[in-house]
Coordinates of C-alpha atoms and ligand atoms in Angstrom, one line a residue:
X1 CA 0.2 -0.1 -0.1
X2 CA 1.2 3.4 -0.8
X3 CA 1.7 6.7 1.5
X4 CA 0.2 10.1 0.1
X5 CA 2.3 13.0 0.8
X6 CA 0.3 15.9 0.1
X7 CA 3.0 19.1 -0.3
X8 CA 5.7 16.3 -1.1
X9 CA 7.2 18.8 -3.5
X10 CA 7.9 21.4 -0.9
X11 CA 10.8 22.0 1.7
X12 CA 9.8 19.7 4.4
X13 CA 7.4 17.3 2.1
X14 CA 10.7 16.7 -0.2
X15 CA 12.7 15.2 2.9
X16 CA 9.8 13.1 4.0
X17 CA 9.5 11.5 0.3
X18 CA 13.2 11.1 0.4
X19 CA 12.8 9.4 3.7
X20 CA 9.8 7.1 2.8
X21 CA 11.7 6.2 -0.5
X22 CA 15.0 5.3 1.4
X23 CA 12.6 3.0 3.5
X24 CA 11.3 1.6 0.2
X25 CA 7.7 2.9 0.9
X26 CA 5.4 3.1 -2.1
X27 CA 5.0 7.0 -2.3
X28 CA 2.4 9.1 -4.1
X29 CA 3.0 13.0 -4.1
X30 CA 0.1 15.6 -4.8
X31 CA 1.2 19.0 -5.2
X32 CA 0.0 22.1 -6.9
X33 CA 3.4 23.7 -7.1
X34 CA 2.3 27.0 -5.5
X35 CA 5.9 26.8 -3.4
X36 CA 6.6 23.3 -4.4
X37 CA 9.5 22.1 -6.9
X38 CA 9.4 19.3 -9.3
X39 CA 13.0 18.6 -8.9
X40 CA 12.3 18.6 -5.2
X41 CA 10.7 15.4 -5.7
X42 CA 13.5 12.3 -5.6
X43 CA 11.2 9.6 -6.6
X44 CA 7.4 8.0 -6.2
X45 CA 4.7 9.3 -8.5
X46 CA 4.2 12.8 -8.5
X47 CA 0.6 14.2 -9.3
X48 CA 0.5 17.9 -10.0
X49 CA -2.8 19.4 -8.7
X50 CA -4.7 20.9 -6.0
X51 CA -5.8 19.2 -2.7
X52 CA -9.2 21.1 -3.2
X53 CA -9.7 19.3 -6.7
X54 CA -12.0 16.4 -5.9
X55 CA -11.4 15.1 -9.5
X56 CA -7.8 14.4 -8.7
X57 CA -8.3 13.2 -5.2
X58 CA -10.7 10.8 -6.6
X59 CA -8.2 9.6 -9.3
X60 CA -5.4 9.1 -6.8
X61 CA -7.6 7.3 -4.5
X62 CA -9.6 5.3 -7.0
X63 CA -6.2 4.0 -8.8
X64 CA -3.8 3.3 -5.6
X65 CA -4.3 1.3 -2.3
X66 CA -3.4 4.6 0.1
X67 CA -3.0 3.3 3.4
X68 CA -2.0 6.5 5.3
X69 CA -1.8 10.4 4.3
X70 CA 1.0 12.7 5.5
X71 CA -0.5 16.1 4.8
X72 CA 2.0 18.9 4.3
X73 CA 0.0 20.9 1.7
X74 CA -1.0 24.5 3.0
X75 CA -0.2 28.2 2.6
X76 CA 2.2 29.1 5.4
X77 CA 3.2 32.7 5.2
X78 CA 2.0 34.3 8.5
X79 CA 2.2 37.8 7.2
X80 CA 0.2 37.1 3.9
X81 CA -2.5 35.5 5.9
X82 CA -3.1 38.5 7.9
X83 CA -3.8 40.5 4.6
X84 CA -5.7 37.7 2.8
X85 CA -7.2 35.4 5.2
X86 CA -9.5 33.9 2.7
X87 CA -6.4 32.3 0.9
X88 CA -5.9 30.5 4.2
X89 CA -9.3 29.2 5.3
X90 CA -9.6 28.2 1.4
X91 CA -6.2 26.3 1.2
X92 CA -5.5 25.2 4.6
X93 CA -9.1 24.3 6.2
X94 CA -11.4 24.0 3.2
X95 CA -8.4 21.9 1.2
X96 CA -8.0 19.7 4.3
X97 CA -11.5 18.8 4.5
X98 CA -11.7 18.1 0.9
X99 CA -8.8 15.5 1.6
X100 CA -10.3 13.9 4.6
X101 CA -13.9 13.7 2.7
X102 CA -12.1 11.9 0.2
X103 CA -10.2 9.6 2.8
X104 CA -13.7 8.8 4.4
X105 CA -15.1 8.2 0.9
X106 CA -12.2 5.5 0.3
X107 CA -11.7 4.4 3.8
X108 CA -8.2 5.6 4.5
X109 CA -8.2 5.7 8.5
X110 CA -4.6 7.2 9.0
X111 CA -3.2 10.9 8.8
X112 CA -0.3 12.7 10.1
X113 CA -0.9 16.5 9.9
X114 CA 1.5 19.3 10.1
X115 CA 0.4 21.8 12.5
X116 CA 2.4 24.8 13.9
X117 CA 3.5 26.4 17.0
X118 CA 1.5 29.5 15.5
X119 CA -1.4 27.5 17.1
X120 CA -0.5 28.9 20.5
X121 CA 0.2 32.6 19.8
X122 CA 1.6 34.4 22.6
X123 CA 3.1 31.9 25.1
X124 CA 2.0 32.0 28.6
X125 CA 5.3 30.2 29.3
X126 CA 8.2 28.6 27.9
X127 CA 9.0 25.7 27.1
X128 CA 5.2 25.7 25.6
X129 CA 3.4 22.5 26.3
X130 CA 0.6 21.1 24.3
X131 CA -1.9 21.6 27.3
X132 CA -1.0 25.4 27.1
X133 CA -3.9 27.8 25.7
X134 CA -3.9 27.9 22.1
X135 CA -5.0 31.6 20.9
X136 CA -3.3 32.2 17.7
X137 CA -2.7 35.6 17.0
X138 CA -2.8 35.1 13.2
X139 CA -4.8 33.9 10.5
X140 CA -2.7 31.2 9.6
X141 CA -2.3 29.7 13.1
X142 CA -6.0 29.9 13.5
X143 CA -6.8 27.9 10.1
X144 CA -4.1 25.2 11.5
X145 CA -5.9 25.1 14.6
X146 CA -9.1 24.6 13.1
X147 CA -8.0 21.9 11.1
X148 CA -6.8 20.2 14.5
X149 CA -10.3 20.8 15.4
X150 CA -11.9 19.2 12.5
X151 CA -9.8 16.2 12.8
X152 CA -10.8 15.3 16.1
X153 CA -14.7 15.3 14.7
X154 CA -13.6 13.1 11.7
X155 CA -12.2 10.7 14.1
X156 CA -15.3 10.5 16.5
X157 CA -17.5 10.3 13.3
X158 CA -15.3 8.3 11.2
X159 CA -12.6 6.6 13.0
X160 CA -9.7 8.4 10.9
X161 CA -6.9 8.3 13.3
X162 CA -4.8 11.5 13.5
X163 CA -1.3 12.6 14.7
X164 CA -1.0 16.2 14.6
X165 CA 2.8 17.5 15.2
X166 CA 3.2 21.1 15.8
X167 CA 6.4 22.3 14.3
X168 CA 8.3 25.1 15.6
X169 CA 11.0 26.2 13.2
X170 CA 12.1 23.7 10.6
X171 CA 15.7 24.2 9.5
X172 CA 18.8 22.7 7.6
X173 CA 18.8 20.5 4.7
X174 CA 19.1 17.2 3.9
X175 CA 22.8 15.5 4.3
X176 CA 22.9 14.6 0.7
X177 CA 22.8 18.2 -0.1
X178 CA 20.3 17.0 -3.0
X179 CA 17.1 19.2 -1.3
X180 CA 16.8 22.0 0.9
X181 CA 14.7 25.1 1.3
X182 CA 13.6 27.2 -1.6
X183 CA 10.8 29.4 -1.0
X184 CA 9.7 32.5 -2.9
X185 CA 9.3 34.6 -1.0
X186 CA 11.7 33.3 1.6
X187 CA 10.9 34.4 5.1
X188 CA 12.9 32.4 7.3
X189 CA 15.7 33.4 9.1
X190 CA 18.5 30.8 8.4
X191 CA 18.0 30.8 4.3
X192 CA 17.6 34.5 4.4
X193 CA 21.2 35.0 6.3
X194 CA 22.8 32.3 3.9
X195 CA 21.3 34.3 0.8
X196 CA 23.6 37.1 2.5
X197 CA 26.7 35.0 2.7
X198 CA 26.0 34.1 -1.2
X199 CA 25.6 37.9 -2.2
X200 CA 22.3 37.7 -3.0
X201 CA 21.4 40.3 -0.4
X202 CA 23.5 42.9 1.3
X203 CA 22.7 42.5 4.6
X204 CA 20.3 41.0 7.3
X205 CA 17.6 42.9 9.2
X206 CA 17.1 41.9 12.9
X207 CA 14.1 43.3 14.1
X208 CA 14.8 44.6 17.8
X209 CA 17.7 44.1 20.0
X210 CA 16.0 45.3 23.0
X211 CA 13.8 42.1 24.1
X212 CA 14.4 40.6 27.5
X213 CA 16.8 38.1 26.2
X214 CA 20.3 37.4 26.6
X215 CA 21.3 39.4 23.9
X216 CA 18.5 41.2 23.2
X217 CA 17.0 39.4 20.2
X218 CA 14.2 37.1 19.6
X219 CA 14.9 33.3 20.3
X220 CA 13.4 30.5 18.3
X221 CA 13.6 26.9 18.6
X222 CA 15.1 25.6 15.4
X223 CA 14.5 21.9 14.6
X224 CA 16.5 20.0 11.8
X225 CA 14.4 19.0 8.9
X226 CA 15.7 15.5 9.2
X227 CA 14.9 15.3 12.9
X228 CA 11.3 16.2 12.1
X229 CA 11.2 13.9 9.2
X230 CA 12.1 11.0 11.8
X231 CA 9.1 12.0 14.2
X232 CA 6.4 11.5 11.0
X233 CA 8.0 8.1 10.7
X234 CA 7.3 7.3 14.0
X235 CA 4.0 8.9 14.1
X236 CA 3.3 6.8 11.0
X237 CA 4.5 3.5 12.8
X238 CA 2.3 4.7 15.8
X239 CA -0.9 5.1 13.8
X240 CA -0.1 1.4 11.8
X241 CA -0.2 -0.2 14.9
X242 CA -3.2 1.0 16.4
X243 CA -2.6 4.3 18.1
X244 CA -4.7 6.9 19.2
X245 CA -5.2 10.3 17.8
X246 CA -2.7 12.8 19.1
X247 CA -1.4 16.1 19.2
X248 CA 2.6 16.7 19.9
X249 CA 5.0 19.6 19.8
X250 CA 8.1 19.3 17.9
X251 CA 11.1 21.4 18.6
X252 CA 14.6 21.3 19.4
X253 CA 13.8 22.3 23.1
X254 CA 16.9 24.7 22.7
X255 CA 16.5 28.4 21.7
X256 CA 18.7 30.2 19.6
X257 CA 18.7 34.1 19.5
X258 CA 18.7 35.9 16.1
X259 CA 22.3 37.1 16.8
X260 CA 23.4 33.6 17.8
X261 CA 22.1 32.3 14.1
X262 CA 24.2 35.3 12.6
X263 CA 27.4 34.7 14.3
X264 CA 27.1 31.0 13.8
X265 CA 26.5 31.5 9.9
X266 CA 29.4 33.7 9.9
X267 CA 31.7 31.1 11.4
X268 CA 30.2 28.5 9.0
X269 CA 30.6 30.6 5.7
X270 CA 33.3 32.6 6.5
X271 CA 31.4 35.6 5.2
X272 CA 31.3 38.9 7.6
X273 CA 27.2 38.7 6.8
X274 CA 26.3 42.5 7.6
X275 CA 23.5 42.9 9.6
X276 CA 21.6 45.9 10.6
X277 CA 19.1 46.6 13.8
X278 CA 15.7 47.7 12.7
X279 CA 12.5 48.3 14.7
X280 CA 10.5 45.5 16.3
X281 CA 8.0 43.7 14.4
X282 CA 4.3 43.6 16.0
X283 CA 3.5 40.4 17.4
X284 CA 7.0 38.8 17.6
X285 CA 6.8 37.1 21.1
X286 CA 10.5 37.4 22.6
X287 CA 11.0 33.6 23.1
X288 CA 9.4 30.7 21.6
X289 CA 10.5 27.5 22.8
X290 CA 8.8 24.1 22.4
X291 CA 8.6 21.2 25.2
X292 CA 9.0 18.0 23.2
X293 CA 8.7 15.9 26.4
X294 CA 5.5 14.3 25.3
X295 CA 6.5 13.0 22.1
X296 CA 9.9 12.0 23.4
X297 CA 8.0 9.8 25.9
X298 CA 5.3 8.6 24.1
X299 CA 6.9 7.8 20.7
X300 CA 10.4 7.6 21.7
X301 CA 11.4 10.2 19.5
X302 CA 15.0 11.8 19.9
X303 CA 16.4 14.6 17.7
X304 CA 19.9 14.0 16.8
X305 CA 21.0 16.9 15.0
X306 CA 20.6 19.6 17.6
X307 CA 23.7 21.8 17.3
X308 CA 23.1 25.1 15.6
X309 CA 26.5 24.7 13.4
X310 CA 25.1 21.2 12.3
X311 CA 21.9 23.1 11.2
X312 CA 23.4 25.6 9.4
X313 CA 26.1 23.6 7.9
X314 CA 23.7 21.4 6.3
X315 CA 21.7 24.6 5.1
X316 CA 24.6 26.0 3.7
X317 CA 25.8 22.6 1.9
X318 CA 22.5 23.0 0.1
X319 CA 22.8 26.9 -0.6
X320 CA 26.4 26.4 -2.1
X321 CA 25.1 23.6 -4.2
X322 CA 22.2 25.3 -5.4
X323 CA 22.8 28.9 -5.2
X324 CA 19.3 29.5 -7.3
X325 CA 17.7 27.1 -5.3
X326 CA 16.0 24.6 -7.6
X327 CA 15.9 27.2 -10.8
X328 CA 18.2 26.3 -13.2
X329 CA 21.0 28.9 -13.6
Ligands
LIG1 N1 8.4 25.2 7.5 C1 8.4 25.6 8.7 O1 9.1 26.1 9.6 C2 7.2 25.3 9.2 C3 6.5 25.3 10.6 C4 5.5 25.0 11.3 C5 4.4 24.4 10.5 N2 5.0 24.0 9.3 C6 3.9 23.3 8.4 O2 4.5 22.6 7.5 C7 3.9 22.3 6.1 C8 5.1 22.3 5.5 O3 6.0 23.4 5.3 P1 6.7 23.8 4.4 O4 7.9 24.9 4.7 O5 7.6 22.4 3.7 O6 6.1 24.7 3.2 P2 6.3 24.6 1.7 O7 5.5 25.8 1.4 O8 7.5 24.4 1.1 O9 5.6 23.1 1.2 C9 4.1 23.0 1.0 C10 3.9 22.6 -0.1 O10 2.4 22.3 -0.4 C11 2.0 22.6 -1.6 N3 0.7 23.1 -1.9 C12 0.2 24.1 -1.2 N4 -1.2 24.4 -1.2 C13 -1.7 22.9 -2.1 C14 -2.7 22.7 -2.5 N5 -3.7 23.3 -2.2 N6 -2.8 21.7 -3.2 C15 -1.5 20.8 -3.3 N7 -0.3 21.3 -3.3 C16 -0.3 22.4 -2.2 C17 3.2 23.7 -2.2 O11 3.4 23.8 -3.7 C18 4.5 23.3 -1.5 O12 5.2 22.4 -2.2 C19 2.9 23.6 5.9 O13 1.6 22.7 6.3 C20 3.3 24.5 7.0 O14 2.4 25.1 7.6 C21 6.0 24.5 8.4

């Protein structure tokens, strides 16, 4: 039987597909390329289309024995979600509704879902635990939280079991150097810093250096994409062996400040990476760090690529090999 990976041509999805292929799983990818890249899909059967298109969903589910779905496809730009919430409700919530209805129609009972730290909003304490309040401060986080709630009712009504993983900051790239992060626009700190090192940007802006943190800059939890993928494998295995529906945080448990990222990138790349302090941005909490104790104890997950140098070195390898990302030079 096959695993359907939605959004499998994207950053995290392409790493998931590679890992599943390495494990000799049968993989089907559905991606509409709104952010994904054909070259990022290293194998399996690729369908180019939208999760909201029931005809393509029917085609996939009718012609392939799908055992489980790993659902990455979404719109994921926080800023965009604040000016165009419709796009987020349509793609993230309605899109997942279409997918779940197709799963129900074809009797597929397992799904691993990409949720996010943005479901929490402003943290009440750090490290953040799954039991903490979920009060999203942006439309993106709100749509992901709405999907988590929808999943609960599809489990109750149709026995579709889910594991929702609330990722903090995915980072780094595959050890092979073959796949990595290539978003347009790029909003994530590490690739932007590395684009400065490549000479593609003149400097990196630091939004605020007067936060109540050790060096005044914001602290975030960066998790290597391959550790994140490992957690999906464990989640899939849990569902395969009759596991109940669950929600887990997924983070490194270690926070790194913006200045630490830039400093480490300077060492790794040997480039001076000019930086400029700017005003704080609205709605940027000082510190976001996950407690991943629950998934560690229940699924035996252990992140192994936790050093910042390791994360940045892997991302740098990808950027050096592919300075234009997946586009041909
Ligand atoms: N990158 C992170 O740090 C992070 C953090 C928290 C949560 N997440 C979640 O993880 C998932 C993957 O993130 P990513 O960074 O790999 O994003 P990405 O944009 O690189 O990947 C998403 C993929 O889904 C595809 N897609 C989007 N809408 C689609 C649709 N309607 N039909 C078919 N394909 C569609 C895109 O083309 C893209 O290839 C997303 O759901 C995101 O919300 C990511």
